[in-house]
XYZ file of C-alpha atoms in Angstrom:
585
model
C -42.162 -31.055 -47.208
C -42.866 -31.461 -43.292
C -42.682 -35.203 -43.647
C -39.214 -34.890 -45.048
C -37.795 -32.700 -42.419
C -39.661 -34.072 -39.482
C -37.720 -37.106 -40.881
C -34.168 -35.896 -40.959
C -32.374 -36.493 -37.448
C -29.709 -33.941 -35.953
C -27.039 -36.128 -37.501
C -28.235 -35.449 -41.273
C -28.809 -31.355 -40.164
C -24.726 -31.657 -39.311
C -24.192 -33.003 -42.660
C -26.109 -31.011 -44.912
C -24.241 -28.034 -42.864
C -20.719 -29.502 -43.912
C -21.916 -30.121 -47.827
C -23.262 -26.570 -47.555
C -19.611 -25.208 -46.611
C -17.745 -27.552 -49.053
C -20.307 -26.026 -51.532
C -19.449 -22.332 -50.855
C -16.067 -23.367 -50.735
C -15.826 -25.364 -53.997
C -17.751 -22.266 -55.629
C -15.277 -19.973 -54.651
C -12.756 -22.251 -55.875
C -14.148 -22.811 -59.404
C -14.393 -18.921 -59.286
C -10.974 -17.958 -58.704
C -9.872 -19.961 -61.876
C -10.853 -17.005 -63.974
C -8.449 -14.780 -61.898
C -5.761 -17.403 -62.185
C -6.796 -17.382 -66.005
C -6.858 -13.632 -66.607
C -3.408 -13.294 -64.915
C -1.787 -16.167 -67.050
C -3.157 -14.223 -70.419
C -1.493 -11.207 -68.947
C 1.493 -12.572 -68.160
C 1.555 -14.862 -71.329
C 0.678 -11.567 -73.599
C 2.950 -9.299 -71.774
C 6.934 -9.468 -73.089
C 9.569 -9.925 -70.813
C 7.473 -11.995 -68.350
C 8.982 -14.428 -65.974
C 8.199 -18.386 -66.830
C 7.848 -18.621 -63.007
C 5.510 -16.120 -62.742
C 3.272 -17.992 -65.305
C 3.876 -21.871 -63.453
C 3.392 -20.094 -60.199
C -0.012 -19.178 -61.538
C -0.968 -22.466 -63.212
C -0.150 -24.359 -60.340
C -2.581 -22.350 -57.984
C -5.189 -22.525 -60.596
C -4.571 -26.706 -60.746
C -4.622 -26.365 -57.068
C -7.949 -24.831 -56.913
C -9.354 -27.359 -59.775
C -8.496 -30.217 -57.334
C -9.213 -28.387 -54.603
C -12.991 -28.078 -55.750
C -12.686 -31.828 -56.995
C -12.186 -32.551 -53.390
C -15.214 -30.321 -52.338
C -17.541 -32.011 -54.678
C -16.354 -35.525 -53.498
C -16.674 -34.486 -49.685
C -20.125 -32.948 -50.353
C -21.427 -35.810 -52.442
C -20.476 -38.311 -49.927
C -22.375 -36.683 -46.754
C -25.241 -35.812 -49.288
C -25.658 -39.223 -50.152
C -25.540 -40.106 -46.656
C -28.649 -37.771 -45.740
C -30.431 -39.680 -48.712
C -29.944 -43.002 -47.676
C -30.571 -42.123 -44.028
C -33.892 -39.878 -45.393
C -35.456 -43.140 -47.122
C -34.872 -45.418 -44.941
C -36.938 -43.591 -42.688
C -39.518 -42.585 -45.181
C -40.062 -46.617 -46.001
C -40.388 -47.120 -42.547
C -42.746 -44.545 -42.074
C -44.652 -45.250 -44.554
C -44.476 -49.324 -43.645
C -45.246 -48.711 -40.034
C -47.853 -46.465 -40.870
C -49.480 -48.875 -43.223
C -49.456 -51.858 -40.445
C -51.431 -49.500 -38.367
C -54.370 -49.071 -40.940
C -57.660 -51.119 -39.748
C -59.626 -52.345 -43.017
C -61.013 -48.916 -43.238
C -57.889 -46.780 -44.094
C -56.767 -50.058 -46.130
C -59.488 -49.811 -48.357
C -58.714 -46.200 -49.141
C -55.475 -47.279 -50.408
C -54.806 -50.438 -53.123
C -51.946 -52.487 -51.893
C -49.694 -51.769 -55.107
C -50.089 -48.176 -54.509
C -49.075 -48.552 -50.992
C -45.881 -50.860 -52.570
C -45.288 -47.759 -55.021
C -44.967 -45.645 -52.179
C -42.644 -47.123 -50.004
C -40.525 -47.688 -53.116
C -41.001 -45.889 -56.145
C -41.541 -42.360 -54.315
C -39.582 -42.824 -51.661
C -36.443 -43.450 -54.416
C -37.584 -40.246 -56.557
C -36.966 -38.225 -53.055
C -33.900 -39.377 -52.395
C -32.735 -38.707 -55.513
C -33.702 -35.303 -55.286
C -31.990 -35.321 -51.942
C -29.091 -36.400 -53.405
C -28.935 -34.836 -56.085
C -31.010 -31.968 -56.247
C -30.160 -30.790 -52.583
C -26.437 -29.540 -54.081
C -27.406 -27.568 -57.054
C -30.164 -26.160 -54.905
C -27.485 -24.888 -52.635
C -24.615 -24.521 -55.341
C -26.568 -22.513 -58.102
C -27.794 -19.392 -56.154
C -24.390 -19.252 -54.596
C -22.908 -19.487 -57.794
C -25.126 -17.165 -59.690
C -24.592 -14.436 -56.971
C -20.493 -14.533 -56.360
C -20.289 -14.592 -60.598
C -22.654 -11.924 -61.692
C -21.336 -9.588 -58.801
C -17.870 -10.213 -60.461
C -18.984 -9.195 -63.648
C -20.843 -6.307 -62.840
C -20.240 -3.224 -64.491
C -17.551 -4.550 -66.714
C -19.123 -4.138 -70.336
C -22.965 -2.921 -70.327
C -22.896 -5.016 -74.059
C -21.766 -8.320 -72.717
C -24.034 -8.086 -69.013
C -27.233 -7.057 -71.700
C -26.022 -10.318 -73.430
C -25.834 -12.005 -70.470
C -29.230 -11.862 -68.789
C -31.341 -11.908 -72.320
C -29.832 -15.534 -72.141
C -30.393 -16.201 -68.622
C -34.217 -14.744 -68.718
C -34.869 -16.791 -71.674
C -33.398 -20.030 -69.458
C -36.246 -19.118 -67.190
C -38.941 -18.983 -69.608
C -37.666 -22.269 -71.015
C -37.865 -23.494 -67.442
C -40.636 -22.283 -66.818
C -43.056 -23.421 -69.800
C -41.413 -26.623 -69.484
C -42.561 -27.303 -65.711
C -45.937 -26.609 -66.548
C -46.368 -28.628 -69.622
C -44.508 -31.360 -67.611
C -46.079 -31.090 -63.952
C -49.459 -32.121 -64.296
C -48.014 -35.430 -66.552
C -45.949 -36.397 -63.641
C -48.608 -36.551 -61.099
C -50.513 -39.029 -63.935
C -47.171 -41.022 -63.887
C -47.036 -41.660 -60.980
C -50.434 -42.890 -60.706
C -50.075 -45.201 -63.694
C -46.950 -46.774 -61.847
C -49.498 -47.757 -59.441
C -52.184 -48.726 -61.928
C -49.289 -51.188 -63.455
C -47.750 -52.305 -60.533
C -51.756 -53.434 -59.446
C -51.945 -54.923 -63.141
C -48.891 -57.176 -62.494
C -49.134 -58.125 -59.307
C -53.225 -59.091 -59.876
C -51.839 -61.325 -62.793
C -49.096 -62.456 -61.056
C -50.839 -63.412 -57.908
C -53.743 -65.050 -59.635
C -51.615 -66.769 -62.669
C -53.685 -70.463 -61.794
C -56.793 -68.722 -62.976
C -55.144 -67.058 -66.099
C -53.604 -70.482 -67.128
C -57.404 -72.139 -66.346
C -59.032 -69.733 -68.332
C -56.539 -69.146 -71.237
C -56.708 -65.337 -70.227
C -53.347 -64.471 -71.813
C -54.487 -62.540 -74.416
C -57.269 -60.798 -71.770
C -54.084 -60.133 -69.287
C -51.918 -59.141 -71.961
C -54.162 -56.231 -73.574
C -54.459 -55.027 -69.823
C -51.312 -54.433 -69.431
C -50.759 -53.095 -72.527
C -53.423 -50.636 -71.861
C -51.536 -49.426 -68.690
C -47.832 -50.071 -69.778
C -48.689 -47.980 -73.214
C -50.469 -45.019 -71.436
C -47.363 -44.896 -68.951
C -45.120 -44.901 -72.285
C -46.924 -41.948 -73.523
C -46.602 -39.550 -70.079
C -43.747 -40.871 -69.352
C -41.998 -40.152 -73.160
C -43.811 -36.744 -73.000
C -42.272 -35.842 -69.765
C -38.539 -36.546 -70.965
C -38.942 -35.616 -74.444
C -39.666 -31.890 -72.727
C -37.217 -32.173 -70.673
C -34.652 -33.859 -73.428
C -34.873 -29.908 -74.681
C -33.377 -28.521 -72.144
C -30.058 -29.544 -72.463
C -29.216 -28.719 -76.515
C -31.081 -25.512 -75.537
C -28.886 -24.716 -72.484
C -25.620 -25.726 -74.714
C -26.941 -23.905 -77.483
C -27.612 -20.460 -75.443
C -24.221 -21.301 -73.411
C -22.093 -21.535 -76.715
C -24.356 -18.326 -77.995
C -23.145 -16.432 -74.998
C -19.007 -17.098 -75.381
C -19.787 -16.321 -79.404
C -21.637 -13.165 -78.700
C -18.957 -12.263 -75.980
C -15.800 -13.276 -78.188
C -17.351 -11.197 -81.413
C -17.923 -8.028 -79.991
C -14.665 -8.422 -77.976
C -12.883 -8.708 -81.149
C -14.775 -6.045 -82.494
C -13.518 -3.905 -79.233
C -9.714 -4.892 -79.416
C -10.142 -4.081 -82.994
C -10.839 -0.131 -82.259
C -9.045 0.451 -79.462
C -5.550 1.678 -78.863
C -2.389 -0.987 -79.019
C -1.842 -0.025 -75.314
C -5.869 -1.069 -74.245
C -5.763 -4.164 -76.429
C -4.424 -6.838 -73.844
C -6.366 -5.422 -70.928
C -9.647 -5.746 -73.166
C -8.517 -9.456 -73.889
C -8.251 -10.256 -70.132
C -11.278 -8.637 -69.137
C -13.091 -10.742 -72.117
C -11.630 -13.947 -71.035
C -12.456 -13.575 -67.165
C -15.898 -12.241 -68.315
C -16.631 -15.135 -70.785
C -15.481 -18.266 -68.007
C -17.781 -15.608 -65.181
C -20.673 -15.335 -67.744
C -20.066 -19.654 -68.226
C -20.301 -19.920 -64.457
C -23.728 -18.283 -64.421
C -25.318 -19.598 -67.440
C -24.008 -23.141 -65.542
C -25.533 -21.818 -62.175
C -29.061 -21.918 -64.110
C -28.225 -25.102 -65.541
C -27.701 -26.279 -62.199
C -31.779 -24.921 -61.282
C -32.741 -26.618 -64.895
C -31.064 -29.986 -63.323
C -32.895 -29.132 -59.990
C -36.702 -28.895 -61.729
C -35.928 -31.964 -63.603
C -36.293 -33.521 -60.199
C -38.638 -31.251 -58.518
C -41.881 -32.440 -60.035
C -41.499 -36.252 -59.470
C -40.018 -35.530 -55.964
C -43.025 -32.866 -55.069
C -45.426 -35.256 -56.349
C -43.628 -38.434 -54.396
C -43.547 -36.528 -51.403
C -47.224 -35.625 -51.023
C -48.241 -38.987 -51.886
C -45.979 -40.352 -49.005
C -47.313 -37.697 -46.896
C -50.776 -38.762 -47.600
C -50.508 -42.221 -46.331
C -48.366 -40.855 -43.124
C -50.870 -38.351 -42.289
C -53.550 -40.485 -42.726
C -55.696 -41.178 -39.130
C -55.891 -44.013 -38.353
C -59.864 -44.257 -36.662
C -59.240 -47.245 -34.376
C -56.695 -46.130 -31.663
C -55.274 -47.872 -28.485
C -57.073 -47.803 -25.304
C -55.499 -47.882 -22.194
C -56.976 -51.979 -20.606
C -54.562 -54.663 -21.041
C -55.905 -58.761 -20.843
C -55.791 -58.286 -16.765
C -58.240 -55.907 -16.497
C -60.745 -58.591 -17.507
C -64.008 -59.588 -15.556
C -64.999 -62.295 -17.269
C -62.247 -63.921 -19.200
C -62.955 -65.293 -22.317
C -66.447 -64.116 -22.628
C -67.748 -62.181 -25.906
C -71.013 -60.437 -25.596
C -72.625 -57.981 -28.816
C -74.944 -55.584 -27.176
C -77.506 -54.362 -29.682
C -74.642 -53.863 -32.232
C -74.746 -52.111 -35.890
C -72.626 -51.463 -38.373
C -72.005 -50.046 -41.922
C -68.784 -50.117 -44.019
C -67.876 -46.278 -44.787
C -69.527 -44.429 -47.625
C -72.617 -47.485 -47.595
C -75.688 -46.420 -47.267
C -77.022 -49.286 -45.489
C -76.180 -51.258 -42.652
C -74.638 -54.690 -42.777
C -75.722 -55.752 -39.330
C -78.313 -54.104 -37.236
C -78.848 -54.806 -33.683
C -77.285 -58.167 -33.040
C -76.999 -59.463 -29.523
C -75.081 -62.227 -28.044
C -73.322 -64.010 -25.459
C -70.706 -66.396 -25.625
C -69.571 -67.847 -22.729
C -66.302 -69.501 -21.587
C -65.463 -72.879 -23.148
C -68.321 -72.774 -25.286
C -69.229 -73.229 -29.845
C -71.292 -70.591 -30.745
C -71.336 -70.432 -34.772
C -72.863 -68.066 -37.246
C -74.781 -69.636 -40.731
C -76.956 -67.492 -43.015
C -76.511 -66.761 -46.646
C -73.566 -65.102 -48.546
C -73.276 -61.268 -47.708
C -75.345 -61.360 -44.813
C -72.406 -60.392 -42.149
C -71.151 -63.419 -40.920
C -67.739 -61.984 -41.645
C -68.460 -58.628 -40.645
C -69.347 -59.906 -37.358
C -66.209 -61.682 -36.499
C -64.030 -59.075 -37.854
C -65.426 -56.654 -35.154
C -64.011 -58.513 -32.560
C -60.758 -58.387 -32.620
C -61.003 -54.616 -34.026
C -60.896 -54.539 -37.590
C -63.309 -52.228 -37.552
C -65.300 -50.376 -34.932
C -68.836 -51.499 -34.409
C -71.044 -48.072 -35.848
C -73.575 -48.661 -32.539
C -73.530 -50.896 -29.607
C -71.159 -52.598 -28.306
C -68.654 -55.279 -28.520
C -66.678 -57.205 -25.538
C -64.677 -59.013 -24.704
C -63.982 -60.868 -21.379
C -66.689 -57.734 -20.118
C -65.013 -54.942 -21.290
C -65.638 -52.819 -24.445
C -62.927 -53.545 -26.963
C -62.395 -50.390 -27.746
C -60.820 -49.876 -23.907
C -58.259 -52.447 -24.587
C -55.058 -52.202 -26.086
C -54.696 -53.467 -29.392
C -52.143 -55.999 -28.611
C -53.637 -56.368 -25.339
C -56.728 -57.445 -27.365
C -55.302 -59.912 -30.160
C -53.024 -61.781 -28.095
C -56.444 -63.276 -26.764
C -57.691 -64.141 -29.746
C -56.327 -67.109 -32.286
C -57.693 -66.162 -35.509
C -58.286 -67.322 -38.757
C -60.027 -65.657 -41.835
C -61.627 -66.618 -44.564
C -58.713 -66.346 -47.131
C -55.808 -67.941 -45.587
C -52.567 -66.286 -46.014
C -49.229 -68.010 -45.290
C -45.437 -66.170 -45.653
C -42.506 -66.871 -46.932
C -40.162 -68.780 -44.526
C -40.636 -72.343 -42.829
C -44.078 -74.090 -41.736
C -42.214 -73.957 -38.362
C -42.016 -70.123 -38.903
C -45.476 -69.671 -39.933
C -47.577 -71.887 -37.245
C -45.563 -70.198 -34.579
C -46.456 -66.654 -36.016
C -46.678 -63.439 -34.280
C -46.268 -62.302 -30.715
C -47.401 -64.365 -29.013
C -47.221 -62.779 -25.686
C -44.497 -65.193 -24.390
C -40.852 -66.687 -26.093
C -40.909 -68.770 -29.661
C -43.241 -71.623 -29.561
C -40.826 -75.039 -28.942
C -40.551 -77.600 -31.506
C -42.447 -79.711 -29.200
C -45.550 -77.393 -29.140
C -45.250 -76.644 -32.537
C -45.795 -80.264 -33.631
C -48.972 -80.512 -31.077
C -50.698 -77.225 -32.681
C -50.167 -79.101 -36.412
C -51.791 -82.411 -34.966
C -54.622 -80.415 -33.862
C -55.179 -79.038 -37.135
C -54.476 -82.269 -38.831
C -51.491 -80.838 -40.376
C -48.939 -83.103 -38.973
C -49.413 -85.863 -41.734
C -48.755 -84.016 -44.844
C -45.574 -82.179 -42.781
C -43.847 -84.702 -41.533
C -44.012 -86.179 -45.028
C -41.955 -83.462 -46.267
C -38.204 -84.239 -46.263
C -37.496 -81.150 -44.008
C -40.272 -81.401 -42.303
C -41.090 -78.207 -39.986
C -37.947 -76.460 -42.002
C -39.736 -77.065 -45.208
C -39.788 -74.017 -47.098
C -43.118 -72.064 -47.487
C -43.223 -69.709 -50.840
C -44.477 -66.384 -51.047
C -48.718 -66.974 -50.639
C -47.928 -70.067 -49.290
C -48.504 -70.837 -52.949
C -46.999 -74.366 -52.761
C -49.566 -76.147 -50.607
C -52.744 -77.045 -51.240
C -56.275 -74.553 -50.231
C -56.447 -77.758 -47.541
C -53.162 -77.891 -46.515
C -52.801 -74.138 -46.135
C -56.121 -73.563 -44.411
C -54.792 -76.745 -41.710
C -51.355 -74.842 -40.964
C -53.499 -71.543 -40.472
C -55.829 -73.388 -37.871
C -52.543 -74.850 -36.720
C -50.995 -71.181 -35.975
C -54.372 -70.342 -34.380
C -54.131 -73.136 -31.874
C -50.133 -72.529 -31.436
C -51.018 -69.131 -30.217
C -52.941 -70.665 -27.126
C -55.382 -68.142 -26.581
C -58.844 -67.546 -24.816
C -60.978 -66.943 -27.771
C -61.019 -68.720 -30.949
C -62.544 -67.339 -34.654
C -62.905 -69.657 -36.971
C -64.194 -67.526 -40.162
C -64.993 -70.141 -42.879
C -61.748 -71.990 -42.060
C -63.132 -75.732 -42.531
C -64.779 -75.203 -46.026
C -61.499 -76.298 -47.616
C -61.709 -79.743 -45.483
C -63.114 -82.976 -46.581
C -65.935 -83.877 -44.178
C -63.886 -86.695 -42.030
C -60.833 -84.318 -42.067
C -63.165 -81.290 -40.629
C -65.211 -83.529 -38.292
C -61.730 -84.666 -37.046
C -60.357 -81.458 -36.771
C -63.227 -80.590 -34.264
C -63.182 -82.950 -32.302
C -59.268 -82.603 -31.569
C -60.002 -78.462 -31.539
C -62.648 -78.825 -28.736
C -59.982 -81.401 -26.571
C -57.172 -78.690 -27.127
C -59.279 -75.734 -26.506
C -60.152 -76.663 -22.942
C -62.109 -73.432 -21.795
C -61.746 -71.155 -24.697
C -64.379 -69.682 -26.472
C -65.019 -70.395 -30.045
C -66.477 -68.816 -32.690
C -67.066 -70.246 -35.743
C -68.202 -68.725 -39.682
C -69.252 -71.522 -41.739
C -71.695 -71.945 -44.220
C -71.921 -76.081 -44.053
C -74.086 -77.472 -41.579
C -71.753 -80.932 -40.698
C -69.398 -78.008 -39.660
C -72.048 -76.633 -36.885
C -74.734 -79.064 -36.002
C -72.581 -79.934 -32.646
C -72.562 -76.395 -31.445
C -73.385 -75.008 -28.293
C -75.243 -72.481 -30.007
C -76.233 -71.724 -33.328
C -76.845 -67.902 -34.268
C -78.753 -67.604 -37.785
C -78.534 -64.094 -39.437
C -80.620 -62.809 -42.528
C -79.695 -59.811 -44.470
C -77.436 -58.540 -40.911
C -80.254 -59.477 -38.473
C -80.180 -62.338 -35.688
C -83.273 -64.409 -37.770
C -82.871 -67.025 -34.557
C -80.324 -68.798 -31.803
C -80.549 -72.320 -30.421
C -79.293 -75.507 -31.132
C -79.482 -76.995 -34.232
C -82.511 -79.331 -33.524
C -84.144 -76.096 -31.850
C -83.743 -74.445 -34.766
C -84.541 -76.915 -37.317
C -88.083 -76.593 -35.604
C -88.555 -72.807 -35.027
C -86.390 -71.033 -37.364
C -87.738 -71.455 -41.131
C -84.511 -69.776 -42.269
C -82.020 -72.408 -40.942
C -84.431 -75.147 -42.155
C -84.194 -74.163 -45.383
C -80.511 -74.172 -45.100
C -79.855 -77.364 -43.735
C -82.162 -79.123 -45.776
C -80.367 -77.530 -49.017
C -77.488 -79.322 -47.789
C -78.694 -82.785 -46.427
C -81.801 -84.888 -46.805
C -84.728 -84.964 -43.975
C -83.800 -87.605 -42.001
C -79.706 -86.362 -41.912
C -81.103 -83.316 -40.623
C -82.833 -84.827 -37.425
């Protein structure tokens, strides 16, 4: 519960105060109508009475009726405010939170739970909020004020009285725990389907290739059916509360009205209407505090999913996040530009083995130092220590001679212009997307814009478009091409301007004239930048400064490419997998 209240403000404190007086006040409205009732009977009963006396009643007993109409209104409307206010801030907890995860805490967390979280739960609390939040206050309130005005008026009737009210507990109670432990499992189906669907969804050009309907289909099914099932279970049980409640409610005014006729029946002439009141005003007080617990039956219908919603929210919030700020910004630089591994490690949590051990490198200023060796040998890993992704296990990583863990994280990534290996454009205009991100100074200009696309050879297929830079860009980028999308994400790199470049796999998409274009125009634009390329074609590297080979995480050899073609049997047996003898000299 910490998360919620460290979330409400002083503003929503002020406002739960006023809902919590319009509460007590609309209670002890609702319980004054059996006083106004019992004195109408009297009157009505009693010859002789004045018809004014009797109006003068029933219009302070409408009064209070609209009175606590009024009460309820006021109390729902700043209620509702404290629940909007409360999720707004729990989404943006939870969404802030989330875009300060490295990989690591990413990984501990599937993306469609994460969506489930900042939606799904987040809603269930604020419905509690909302709704729960009054009866919480209303029903002890009421239960109090109504059994201490029917205390000691007929032992019979109070017996009555809290047999039905300790069996409402029971019922309560048996129900929560049958009900509980299926809500926590619905909860984690919703993210199971929400994964299911969005998997499907995202990937629906391989489903169509591979005539996978049926395969998707019984997937979801699986997950959709087994969230039926809790999900039924869970309000079937609680579908029993209500006839119950009615049923013991109705049991209550039949029990009370019997043995009150009974009573009248055996008593004097002169006791008769006084028996009558007191059974009326003890049957609507006796209502009001069956109703209180109906109130707390309403509450633990939303107790369980909110209880469970909250401590999954609190679970991502709470969450540390292992790679933190330091305290060097992109001025406190010796040697800008550079990148330099010092006998660096590393293993992915929970692994038992390392994916790099003991690399060492420099790259220097305005230099092409790329990375080739086989698939799963850390090419990627390497790069994504850099810019922080994750934190190197040993050694260490810099950048322009400082450790990148002393930087700031901004500080950090507005010197680098990266692009990974699965290119991911967003929703919006190519203008929006190649000019992406802080980049340390005001909006890119149209101008520059259009020179970052020529440089990734984007500029062609855009200006083709009838809207050109304003064409639209769907959600994936899933209307362009793996080409066209991988050229607007080199083109964002190169918009960004920065000191070192990371190219992870990012020409693989290119035909070999478009890539050995791209290149050339790269090196031109990138003056003295570093860069840093991932690639597992040799056209893409041959021209580097310096080629670094690794084998199963381990530097197998540097140098150029005709260096290495001689001395490093690894690389040779790459490059001539790819190209003939004489196109490797």
């Amino acid at each position: 519960m910490r998360v919620v209240f460290k979330n409400l403000k002083g503003k929503d404190w002020l406002c739960l105060l006023v809902s919590a007086v319009f509460i007590v006040a609309q209670v002890w409205l609702d319980l004054r109508l059996p006083d106004y009732m019992s004195e109408i009977t009297t009157l009505v009963q009693t010859p002789g009475s004045p018809v004014q006396s009797v109006m003068t009643a029933g219009f302070w007993m409408l009064a209070c009726a609209l009175g606590s109409l009024v009460a309820s209104v006021i109390t729902g409307f700043f209620v509702a405010r404290v629940g909007a206010a409360l999720a707004m801030r729990l989404r943006a907890s939870v969404f802030n939170c989330t875009m300060d995860f490295s990989l690591e805490e990413m990984g501990k967390f599937s993306a469609s739970s994460l969506i489930t979280r900042c939606t799904n739960d987040v809603t269930q609390v604020q419905n509690f909020v909302t709704l729960g939040l009054q009866m919480l206050i209303k029903a002890p309130i009421t239960a109090v004020w109504a059994i201490r005005k029917i205390a000691g008026k007929n032992m019979f009737w109070t017996m009555t009285t809290v047999a039905i009210i300790v069996g409402m507990i029971l019922l309560i109670f048996v129900i929560l725990l049958l009900t509980l432990p299926k809500t926590v499992k619905v909860q984690k189906l919703t993210d199971d389907l929400n994964r299911v669907t969005r998997e499907h969804l995202t990937g629906i050009r391989v489903v169509h290739a591979y005539d996978a309907y049926r395969f998707g289909q019984n997937r979801f099914d699986t997950v959709n059916d087994d969230l039926t099932k809790k999900n039924l279970f869970v309000n079937r049980a609680m579908a029993l509360l209500s006839p119950t409640t009615t049923f013991l409610m109705n049991g209550l005014s039949l029990a009370i009205y019997f043995t009150g006729a009974f009573i009248i029946e055996i008593v004097s002439a002169g006791e008769r209407l006084p028996v009558f009141s007191e059974m009326v005003v003890f049957s609507s007080y006796a209502t009001q505090v069956v109703s209180a617990f109906i109130y707390l039956i309403a509450i633990f219908f939303l107790l369980p999913r909110a209880v469970v919603s909250i401590n999954r929210i609190s679970q991502v919030v709470k969450t540390k996040v292992k790679i933190q700020d330091g305290s060097c910004s992109a001025g406190d630089q010796t040697r800008t530009g550079e990148v330099a591994f010092r006998h660096v490690s590393f293993r992915y949590p929970d692994a038992k083995e390392n994916v790099l051990t003991d690399v060492s490198f420099v790259a220097h200023p305005g230099e092409t130092v790329a990375f080739i060796g086989a698939t799963g040998c850390g090419k990627t890993t390497l790069l994504n220590l850099i810019p922080r992704l994750y934190d190197a296990t040993e050694g260490e990583v810099l950048v322009g001679g400082r450790n990148v863990r002393e930087y700031r994280l901004s500080s950090l990534r507005s010197q680098l212009g990266y692009v990974p290996q699965k290119n991911q454009l967003f929703s919006g205009t190519i203008a929006d997307n190649i000019d992406y991100g802080d980049n340390g100074r005001f909006e890119a200009t149209l101008r520059e814009i259009k020179a970052a696309a020529e440089v990734g050879q984007a500029k062609e297929f855009i200006e083709k478009k009838k809207a050109a830079y304003q064409a639209r860009v769907a959600q994936g980028g899933s209307n362009f091409s793996g080409g066209q999308k991988q050229r607007l994400a080199i083109a964002r790199a190169v918009c960004r301007d920065p000191q070192i470049f990371l190219f992870d796999d990012s020409f693989s998409a290119l035909d070999y004239r478009t890539d050995r274009t791209l290149r050339e125009s790269l090196r031109k634009a990138a003056g003295n930048a570093t860069i840093l390329i991932v690639a597992q074609r040799i056209s893409t590297i041959r021209n580097a400064d310096r080629i670094i080979v690794l084998e199963k995480g381990r530097v197998a050899g540097q140098g150029r490419h005709e260096e290495l073609l001689e001395n490093c049997p690894v690389y040779r047996e790459i490059a001539l997998s790819q190209l003939s003898e004489k196109e490797a000299m």
